[in-house]
Amino acid sequence: MGKSHADGGLWVGKSFDSRNNSLNLIRLIFALAVLVHHAWPLSGTENAPAFAGDTLGGWAVAGFFVISGFLITHSRFSHSLGDYLVHRVARIVPAFVMCLIAVAAVFAPIGYARAHGSLDGFLEAATTPFNYVFSNLGLRMNVYDVAGTPAAVPYPGVWNGSLWSIYFEFCCYLIVAFIGLFALVRKSPWPLTILFLLAVAANVFMTRVSPYAQANYEFEMLVHLLPFFLGGAVVNVWKHRIGIHWLPAVLSLAAAAALTAFFPAWGGGASGAFIAYGLLWISLWLPSPRLIKKNDVSYGIYIYAFPVQQLLALYGLHEHGLAAYISIAAVLTDKTRFELESGEKREVVQRLIREVEAGEGSVQVMRERIAAGEKERDRIQAERASASEGKAGVLRQIERM
């Protein structure tokens, strides 16, 4: 194939177009895949989709780490340590903290009022809303319930089971921040390549390595996820030599599928670089809406989907089938993400109560709302002024929190 002057140093393919690609869309697909996976346990349904020893959601998280490894390594090597850390914190922490606050001040009060008939005792019951937020501020999830909610759902006591991965992703950010301090790592692709191979080796020999960490769960999970992240990093540091071409991309994806199928314990991590290369190739031909191409909404979808799904389960919508449950959750998650990121807490509470209770009476109504798309948002705005008086007491107490 013909190459431009800029591609003259490549051994194969063409340079990755960092501006014209569908990585944001792929990340959104991964976020929705996590939502789909969670529909099984959150609805009490067995036999969730799985491949090579991991669930659909587990593979989606791995995909997130692969893409992050590619993008974050570029960010580290093109910025000073201070600028890099500021950018990473700004990307992760504010939305994470906002999500914690949303669970404590929006979702949990609805769940508590649903279970107890009022908010009496909500602020004092263990785990208190303040303790939920404060205990999890360091990105490591220590508590998952708020005042004993959610209750009376197939998966009780957990408002947000997605946030656990953010801690490990940030650990990967810090690892790249540290190794980027060394000039050799910046000048040669080999140090990161060797580090990737060492991470894979640690995964392969986990049973021998883990006792030295006293079988620490966080260590084992980091060792499991790190090869995916470093796989993306390896592709980044070799991009000046290995361009994007369909043949090595197809071979890479085939190799990844074979490794994970034959070696489910460590084949996925060992395939990190193969998966990264294949995803980059897909991102160059997969069409993406312009809005998604310019705006990454996957993080918001990822962190808000679980509490929205739990709220729907609280009102029994999971009993109407997985298809309806997943579809309604996807639509309400996007609306919740948009409105909470816009700071409209009161409107979110009103809409969540109204939308979920409407679903109790008629799932068909919710399906029609899904089909209506953006028209529904305008209708909701008009209905906000006529919120039922029965919910006014709940709203006033939430606003005083």
Short mmCIF file of C-alpha atoms in Angstrom, two decimals:
data_model
loop_
_atom_site.label_atom_id
_atom_site.label_comp_id
_atom_site.label_asym_id
_atom_site.label_seq_id
_atom_site.Cartn_x
_atom_site.Cartn_y
_atom_site.Cartn_z
CA MET A 1 0.00 0.00 0.00
CA GLY A 2 1.16 3.54 -0.60
CA LYS A 3 2.70 5.47 2.28
CA SER A 4 2.98 9.16 2.93
CA HIS A 5 6.27 10.78 3.80
CA ALA A 6 5.24 10.69 7.46
CA ASP A 7 4.84 6.90 7.21
CA GLY A 8 8.26 6.35 5.69
CA GLY A 9 9.76 4.91 8.88
CA LEU A 10 7.05 2.30 9.36
CA TRP A 11 7.76 -1.36 8.76
CA VAL A 12 4.12 -2.03 7.87
CA GLY A 13 0.84 -0.19 7.47
CA LYS A 14 0.09 3.45 8.00
CA SER A 15 0.23 5.75 11.02
CA PHE A 16 -2.67 5.66 13.44
CA ASP A 17 -4.90 8.70 12.95
CA SER A 18 -5.32 10.06 16.46
CA ARG A 19 -8.01 12.53 15.37
CA ASN A 20 -10.15 10.49 13.01
CA ASN A 21 -10.97 7.24 14.81
CA SER A 22 -13.76 5.54 16.73
CA LEU A 23 -12.04 4.81 20.03
CA ASN A 24 -14.68 6.81 21.91
CA LEU A 25 -17.40 4.72 20.31
CA ILE A 26 -15.58 1.49 21.16
CA ARG A 27 -15.24 2.62 24.78
CA LEU A 28 -18.97 3.43 24.82
CA ILE A 29 -19.68 -0.08 23.51
CA PHE A 30 -17.55 -1.49 26.33
CA ALA A 31 -19.47 0.58 28.90
CA LEU A 32 -22.77 -0.69 27.53
CA ALA A 33 -21.40 -4.24 27.56
CA VAL A 34 -20.76 -3.86 31.30
CA LEU A 35 -24.36 -2.66 31.72
CA VAL A 36 -25.62 -5.67 29.76
CA HIS A 37 -23.53 -8.06 31.84
CA HIS A 38 -24.74 -6.59 35.12
CA ALA A 39 -28.34 -7.18 34.05
CA TRP A 40 -27.92 -10.88 34.85
CA PRO A 41 -26.85 -10.69 38.52
CA LEU A 42 -28.91 -7.57 39.23
CA SER A 43 -32.06 -9.29 37.99
CA GLY A 44 -31.24 -12.58 39.69
CA THR A 45 -30.81 -14.32 36.33
CA GLU A 46 -28.31 -17.14 36.02
CA ASN A 47 -26.01 -18.19 33.16
CA ALA A 48 -24.59 -14.77 32.24
CA PRO A 49 -22.60 -14.74 28.97
CA ALA A 50 -18.95 -15.70 29.47
CA PHE A 51 -15.88 -16.61 27.44
CA ALA A 52 -12.57 -18.16 28.45
CA GLY A 53 -13.28 -17.98 32.15
CA ASP A 54 -14.45 -14.36 32.27
CA THR A 55 -17.77 -12.58 31.87
CA LEU A 56 -18.84 -10.15 29.18
CA GLY A 57 -18.34 -7.35 31.70
CA GLY A 58 -14.89 -8.62 32.64
CA TRP A 59 -13.76 -8.57 29.01
CA ALA A 60 -15.24 -5.11 28.55
CA VAL A 61 -13.21 -3.82 31.51
CA ALA A 62 -10.12 -5.44 29.98
CA GLY A 63 -10.90 -3.57 26.76
CA PHE A 64 -11.05 -0.32 28.71
CA PHE A 65 -7.62 -1.02 30.16
CA VAL A 66 -6.15 -1.82 26.75
CA ILE A 67 -7.34 1.43 25.20
CA SER A 68 -6.35 3.41 28.30
CA GLY A 69 -2.85 1.92 28.14
CA PHE A 70 -2.44 3.17 24.59
CA LEU A 71 -3.82 6.66 25.24
CA ILE A 72 -2.37 7.22 28.71
CA THR A 73 1.16 6.24 27.66
CA HIS A 74 1.00 8.82 24.89
CA SER A 75 -0.18 11.40 27.41
CA ARG A 76 2.65 10.57 29.82
CA PHE A 77 5.39 10.73 27.20
CA SER A 78 4.12 14.02 25.78
CA HIS A 79 3.67 15.86 29.10
CA SER A 80 5.69 16.63 32.18
CA LEU A 81 4.96 14.55 35.28
CA GLY A 82 3.02 17.40 36.90
CA ASP A 83 0.85 18.11 33.88
CA TYR A 84 0.24 14.41 33.35
CA LEU A 85 -0.94 13.87 36.94
CA VAL A 86 -3.16 16.95 36.84
CA HIS A 87 -4.81 15.68 33.66
CA ARG A 88 -5.32 12.18 35.07
CA VAL A 89 -6.79 13.42 38.35
CA ALA A 90 -9.06 15.84 36.51
CA ARG A 91 -10.27 13.06 34.26
CA ILE A 92 -11.04 10.50 36.97
CA VAL A 93 -11.61 12.05 40.39
CA PRO A 94 -14.33 14.74 39.99
CA ALA A 95 -16.76 12.42 38.19
CA PHE A 96 -15.98 9.62 40.63
CA VAL A 97 -16.71 11.83 43.65
CA MET A 98 -19.83 13.20 41.98
CA CYS A 99 -21.05 9.65 41.47
CA LEU A 100 -20.48 8.84 45.15
CA ILE A 101 -22.47 11.93 46.13
CA ALA A 102 -25.23 11.06 43.67
CA VAL A 103 -25.60 7.59 45.19
CA ALA A 104 -25.64 8.97 48.74
CA ALA A 105 -27.93 11.94 48.04
CA VAL A 106 -30.16 10.74 45.20
CA PHE A 107 -30.33 6.96 44.76
CA ALA A 108 -30.01 5.84 48.38
CA PRO A 109 -32.72 8.18 49.75
CA ILE A 110 -35.14 6.86 47.14
CA GLY A 111 -34.23 3.30 48.09
CA TYR A 112 -34.50 4.03 51.81
CA ALA A 113 -37.88 5.75 51.45
CA ARG A 114 -39.06 2.84 49.33
CA ALA A 115 -38.05 0.35 52.03
CA HIS A 116 -39.13 2.32 55.13
CA GLY A 117 -41.87 4.62 53.91
CA SER A 118 -39.97 7.75 54.94
CA LEU A 119 -36.45 9.10 55.44
CA ASP A 120 -36.61 8.89 59.24
CA GLY A 121 -33.25 7.57 60.48
CA PHE A 122 -31.61 7.71 57.04
CA LEU A 123 -28.79 10.05 58.06
CA GLU A 124 -27.88 8.00 61.14
CA ALA A 125 -28.25 4.42 59.87
CA ALA A 126 -25.07 2.48 59.13
CA THR A 127 -23.59 3.00 56.60
CA THR A 128 -24.38 6.72 56.78
CA PRO A 129 -24.44 8.71 53.53
CA PHE A 130 -21.47 10.77 54.71
CA ASN A 131 -19.48 7.66 55.60
CA TYR A 132 -20.22 6.12 52.21
CA VAL A 133 -18.76 9.14 50.41
CA PHE A 134 -15.85 9.69 52.80
CA SER A 135 -14.81 6.02 52.96
CA ASN A 136 -14.57 5.77 49.18
CA LEU A 137 -12.94 9.13 48.40
CA GLY A 138 -9.57 7.50 47.77
CA LEU A 139 -10.95 5.66 44.69
CA ARG A 140 -10.71 2.35 46.54
CA MET A 141 -14.22 1.09 47.26
CA ASN A 142 -14.49 0.18 50.93
CA VAL A 143 -18.27 0.25 51.40
CA TYR A 144 -21.02 -0.37 48.87
CA ASP A 145 -24.28 0.17 50.75
CA VAL A 146 -25.89 3.31 52.15
CA ALA A 147 -28.07 2.90 55.25
CA GLY A 148 -28.59 -0.77 54.43
CA THR A 149 -29.85 -0.02 50.94
CA PRO A 150 -30.50 -1.20 48.33
CA ALA A 151 -32.70 -3.84 49.93
CA ALA A 152 -35.35 -6.20 48.57
CA VAL A 153 -33.50 -6.61 45.27
CA PRO A 154 -31.83 -9.71 43.82
CA TYR A 155 -28.37 -8.19 44.51
CA PRO A 156 -28.78 -6.33 47.83
CA GLY A 157 -26.34 -4.12 49.69
CA VAL A 158 -24.47 -2.77 46.65
CA TRP A 159 -25.34 0.53 45.00
CA ASN A 160 -22.43 0.68 42.60
CA GLY A 161 -20.49 -2.46 41.76
CA SER A 162 -18.70 -0.85 38.82
CA LEU A 163 -16.50 1.62 40.68
CA TRP A 164 -14.01 -1.01 41.92
CA SER A 165 -12.06 -0.90 38.63
CA ILE A 166 -11.33 2.85 38.83
CA TYR A 167 -8.83 2.28 41.64
CA PHE A 168 -6.85 -0.22 39.59
CA GLU A 169 -6.91 1.95 36.51
CA PHE A 170 -5.48 4.83 38.52
CA CYS A 171 -2.79 2.50 39.87
CA CYS A 172 -1.82 1.84 36.24
CA TYR A 173 -1.68 5.60 35.67
CA LEU A 174 0.77 5.90 38.55
CA ILE A 175 2.93 3.05 37.23
CA VAL A 176 3.24 4.79 33.86
CA ALA A 177 3.89 8.09 35.65
CA PHE A 178 6.82 6.51 37.50
CA ILE A 179 8.46 4.66 34.63
CA GLY A 180 8.14 7.77 32.48
CA LEU A 181 10.69 9.44 34.75
CA PHE A 182 13.48 7.40 33.16
CA ALA A 183 14.98 8.71 29.94
CA LEU A 184 15.61 5.22 28.57
CA VAL A 185 11.90 4.39 28.78
CA ARG A 186 11.09 7.50 26.76
CA LYS A 187 13.77 6.87 24.13
CA SER A 188 13.39 3.14 23.52
CA PRO A 189 10.32 0.90 23.22
CA TRP A 190 12.13 -2.06 24.77
CA PRO A 191 11.84 -1.20 28.49
CA LEU A 192 8.04 -1.04 28.31
CA THR A 193 7.98 -4.18 26.18
CA ILE A 194 10.05 -6.03 28.78
CA LEU A 195 7.82 -4.71 31.57
CA PHE A 196 4.78 -6.02 29.69
CA LEU A 197 6.38 -9.46 29.38
CA LEU A 198 7.21 -9.45 33.09
CA ALA A 199 3.58 -8.59 33.91
CA VAL A 200 2.44 -11.48 31.71
CA ALA A 201 4.91 -13.79 33.44
CA ALA A 202 3.57 -12.71 36.84
CA ASN A 203 0.11 -13.60 35.59
CA VAL A 204 1.25 -16.99 34.32
CA PHE A 205 2.95 -17.84 37.62
CA MET A 206 0.36 -16.19 39.86
CA THR A 207 0.16 -19.19 42.17
CA ARG A 208 3.88 -18.84 42.90
CA VAL A 209 3.93 -15.04 43.08
CA SER A 210 0.78 -14.48 45.13
CA PRO A 211 2.07 -16.01 48.41
CA TYR A 212 4.74 -13.30 48.58
CA ALA A 213 1.89 -10.79 48.75
CA GLN A 214 0.02 -13.02 51.23
CA ALA A 215 -2.65 -13.70 48.59
CA ASN A 216 -3.62 -10.02 48.65
CA TYR A 217 -6.72 -9.56 46.49
CA GLU A 218 -5.73 -6.08 45.29
CA PHE A 219 -2.28 -7.30 44.25
CA GLU A 220 -3.75 -10.22 42.34
CA MET A 221 -6.31 -8.02 40.58
CA LEU A 222 -3.66 -5.47 39.62
CA VAL A 223 -1.44 -8.24 38.23
CA HIS A 224 -4.44 -9.53 36.29
CA LEU A 225 -5.30 -6.13 34.76
CA LEU A 226 -1.81 -4.69 34.30
CA PRO A 227 -0.91 -6.76 31.18
CA PHE A 228 -3.97 -5.39 29.40
CA PHE A 229 -2.94 -1.83 30.21
CA LEU A 230 0.71 -2.41 29.32
CA GLY A 231 -0.36 -4.19 26.13
CA GLY A 232 -1.87 -0.92 24.97
CA ALA A 233 1.26 0.90 26.15
CA VAL A 234 3.48 -1.43 24.09
CA VAL A 235 1.53 -0.72 20.92
CA ASN A 236 1.92 2.99 21.62
CA VAL A 237 5.71 2.91 22.01
CA TRP A 238 6.10 0.84 18.82
CA LYS A 239 3.76 2.98 16.71
CA HIS A 240 6.71 4.75 15.03
CA ARG A 241 7.71 1.36 13.55
CA ILE A 242 4.52 -0.70 13.37
CA GLY A 243 1.68 1.02 11.53
CA ILE A 244 -1.92 -0.10 11.21
CA HIS A 245 -2.68 -2.69 8.54
CA TRP A 246 -5.60 -5.07 8.17
CA LEU A 247 -3.56 -8.29 7.87
CA PRO A 248 -1.56 -8.06 11.14
CA ALA A 249 -4.73 -6.73 12.81
CA VAL A 250 -6.77 -9.79 11.84
CA LEU A 251 -3.90 -12.08 12.82
CA SER A 252 -3.59 -10.26 16.16
CA LEU A 253 -7.27 -10.71 16.97
CA ALA A 254 -7.09 -14.37 15.95
CA ALA A 255 -4.04 -14.88 18.15
CA ALA A 256 -5.82 -13.17 21.06
CA ALA A 257 -8.86 -15.41 20.65
CA ALA A 258 -6.68 -18.53 20.53
CA LEU A 259 -4.59 -17.56 23.56
CA THR A 260 -7.63 -16.76 25.69
CA ALA A 261 -9.42 -19.95 24.61
CA PHE A 262 -6.51 -22.31 25.27
CA PHE A 263 -5.06 -20.50 28.31
CA PRO A 264 -8.01 -18.83 30.05
CA ALA A 265 -6.08 -18.11 33.26
CA TRP A 266 -3.54 -15.80 31.62
CA GLY A 267 -4.14 -15.81 27.87
CA GLY A 268 -6.17 -12.59 27.94
CA GLY A 269 -3.43 -10.56 29.58
CA ALA A 270 -0.80 -12.10 27.33
CA SER A 271 -2.92 -10.93 24.39
CA GLY A 272 -2.99 -7.32 25.60
CA ALA A 273 -0.84 -5.99 22.75
CA PHE A 274 -2.73 -8.09 20.17
CA ILE A 275 -6.08 -6.80 21.44
CA ALA A 276 -4.81 -3.21 21.42
CA TYR A 277 -3.57 -3.45 17.83
CA GLY A 278 -6.82 -5.04 16.67
CA LEU A 279 -8.94 -2.38 18.38
CA LEU A 280 -6.90 0.43 16.82
CA TRP A 281 -7.46 -1.09 13.38
CA ILE A 282 -11.20 -1.43 14.03
CA SER A 283 -11.36 2.19 15.20
CA LEU A 284 -10.06 3.41 11.83
CA TRP A 285 -12.89 1.90 9.77
CA LEU A 286 -15.78 1.70 12.26
CA PRO A 287 -18.15 4.65 11.61
CA SER A 288 -18.78 6.87 14.61
CA PRO A 289 -21.29 9.67 15.18
CA ARG A 290 -19.53 13.01 15.23
CA LEU A 291 -20.84 13.80 18.72
CA ILE A 292 -19.36 10.57 20.13
CA LYS A 293 -16.12 11.07 18.21
CA LYS A 294 -15.62 14.45 19.89
CA ASN A 295 -16.98 13.55 23.34
CA ASP A 296 -16.16 10.48 25.41
CA VAL A 297 -19.30 9.66 27.41
CA SER A 298 -18.26 6.09 28.25
CA TYR A 299 -16.95 6.98 31.72
CA GLY A 300 -20.27 8.53 32.75
CA ILE A 301 -22.24 5.58 31.39
CA TYR A 302 -19.92 3.16 33.16
CA ILE A 303 -20.14 4.73 36.62
CA TYR A 304 -23.89 5.50 36.64
CA ALA A 305 -25.32 2.37 35.01
CA PHE A 306 -25.15 0.14 38.09
CA PRO A 307 -27.11 2.40 40.48
CA VAL A 308 -29.72 3.04 37.78
CA GLN A 309 -30.09 -0.71 37.26
CA GLN A 310 -30.43 -1.25 41.01
CA LEU A 311 -33.12 1.42 41.21
CA LEU A 312 -35.04 -0.23 38.39
CA ALA A 313 -34.75 -3.58 40.18
CA LEU A 314 -36.01 -1.92 43.36
CA TYR A 315 -39.21 -1.08 41.52
CA GLY A 316 -39.46 -4.51 39.94
CA LEU A 317 -38.69 -3.67 36.34
CA HIS A 318 -36.18 -6.53 36.15
CA GLU A 319 -39.13 -8.92 36.30
CA HIS A 320 -40.27 -7.92 32.81
CA GLY A 321 -37.40 -9.60 30.99
CA LEU A 322 -33.77 -8.86 30.30
CA ALA A 323 -34.40 -7.05 27.01
CA ALA A 324 -36.72 -4.47 28.55
CA TYR A 325 -34.58 -4.17 31.68
CA ILE A 326 -31.40 -3.52 29.68
CA SER A 327 -33.04 -1.11 27.25
CA ILE A 328 -34.68 1.00 29.93
CA ALA A 329 -31.51 1.03 32.02
CA ALA A 330 -29.41 2.20 29.06
CA VAL A 331 -31.73 5.12 28.30
CA LEU A 332 -32.13 6.22 31.93
CA THR A 333 -28.40 5.88 32.57
CA ASP A 334 -27.57 8.28 29.75
CA LYS A 335 -30.15 10.77 30.99
CA THR A 336 -28.98 10.46 34.57
CA ARG A 337 -25.35 10.91 33.52
CA PHE A 338 -26.21 14.00 31.48
CA GLU A 339 -28.30 15.67 34.16
CA LEU A 340 -26.01 14.87 37.10
CA GLU A 341 -22.97 16.09 35.17
CA SER A 342 -24.99 19.26 34.52
CA GLY A 343 -25.61 19.64 38.27
CA GLU A 344 -29.40 19.23 38.09
CA LYS A 345 -29.85 17.11 41.25
CA ARG A 346 -33.45 18.06 42.01
CA GLU A 347 -34.56 17.32 38.46
CA VAL A 348 -32.81 13.95 38.55
CA VAL A 349 -34.69 12.88 41.68
CA GLN A 350 -38.02 13.92 40.22
CA ARG A 351 -37.41 12.20 36.93
CA LEU A 352 -36.05 8.97 38.44
CA ILE A 353 -39.06 8.55 40.69
CA ARG A 354 -41.51 9.35 37.93
CA GLU A 355 -39.85 7.25 35.24
CA VAL A 356 -39.32 4.19 37.41
CA GLU A 357 -42.81 4.23 38.89
CA ALA A 358 -44.26 4.65 35.41
CA GLY A 359 -42.40 1.49 34.47
CA GLU A 360 -44.07 -0.42 37.26
CA GLY A 361 -47.44 0.04 35.64
CA SER A 362 -46.45 -0.41 32.03
CA VAL A 363 -43.19 -1.58 30.54
CA GLN A 364 -44.72 -0.90 27.14
CA VAL A 365 -44.86 2.80 27.99
CA MET A 366 -41.15 2.74 28.74
CA ARG A 367 -40.44 1.01 25.43
CA GLU A 368 -42.35 3.72 23.60
CA ARG A 369 -40.28 6.32 25.43
CA ILE A 370 -37.12 4.63 24.27
CA ALA A 371 -38.32 4.83 20.66
CA ALA A 372 -39.23 8.48 21.13
CA GLY A 373 -35.56 9.32 21.79
CA GLU A 374 -34.82 12.97 22.22
CA LYS A 375 -38.50 13.95 22.10
CA GLU A 376 -38.96 12.36 25.50
CA ARG A 377 -36.38 14.67 27.07
CA ASP A 378 -38.44 17.69 26.02
CA ARG A 379 -41.57 16.07 27.41
CA ILE A 380 -39.87 15.36 30.72
CA GLN A 381 -38.78 18.97 31.02
CA ALA A 382 -42.41 20.03 30.64
CA GLU A 383 -43.59 17.52 33.25
CA ARG A 384 -41.09 18.55 35.94
CA ALA A 385 -43.34 21.40 37.07
CA SER A 386 -46.14 18.92 37.81
CA ALA A 387 -44.24 16.47 40.02
CA SER A 388 -46.58 14.68 42.42
CA GLU A 389 -47.13 16.21 45.88
CA GLY A 390 -46.51 12.80 47.42
CA LYS A 391 -42.80 13.06 46.58
CA ALA A 392 -42.36 16.65 47.80
CA GLY A 393 -41.37 15.60 51.32
CA VAL A 394 -38.64 13.33 50.01
CA LEU A 395 -37.26 16.05 47.76
CA ARG A 396 -37.15 18.66 50.52
CA GLN A 397 -35.16 16.37 52.80
CA ILE A 398 -32.71 15.48 50.00
CA GLU A 399 -32.10 19.16 49.27
CA ARG A 400 -31.21 19.76 52.93
CA MET A 401 -28.45 17.09 52.84
#
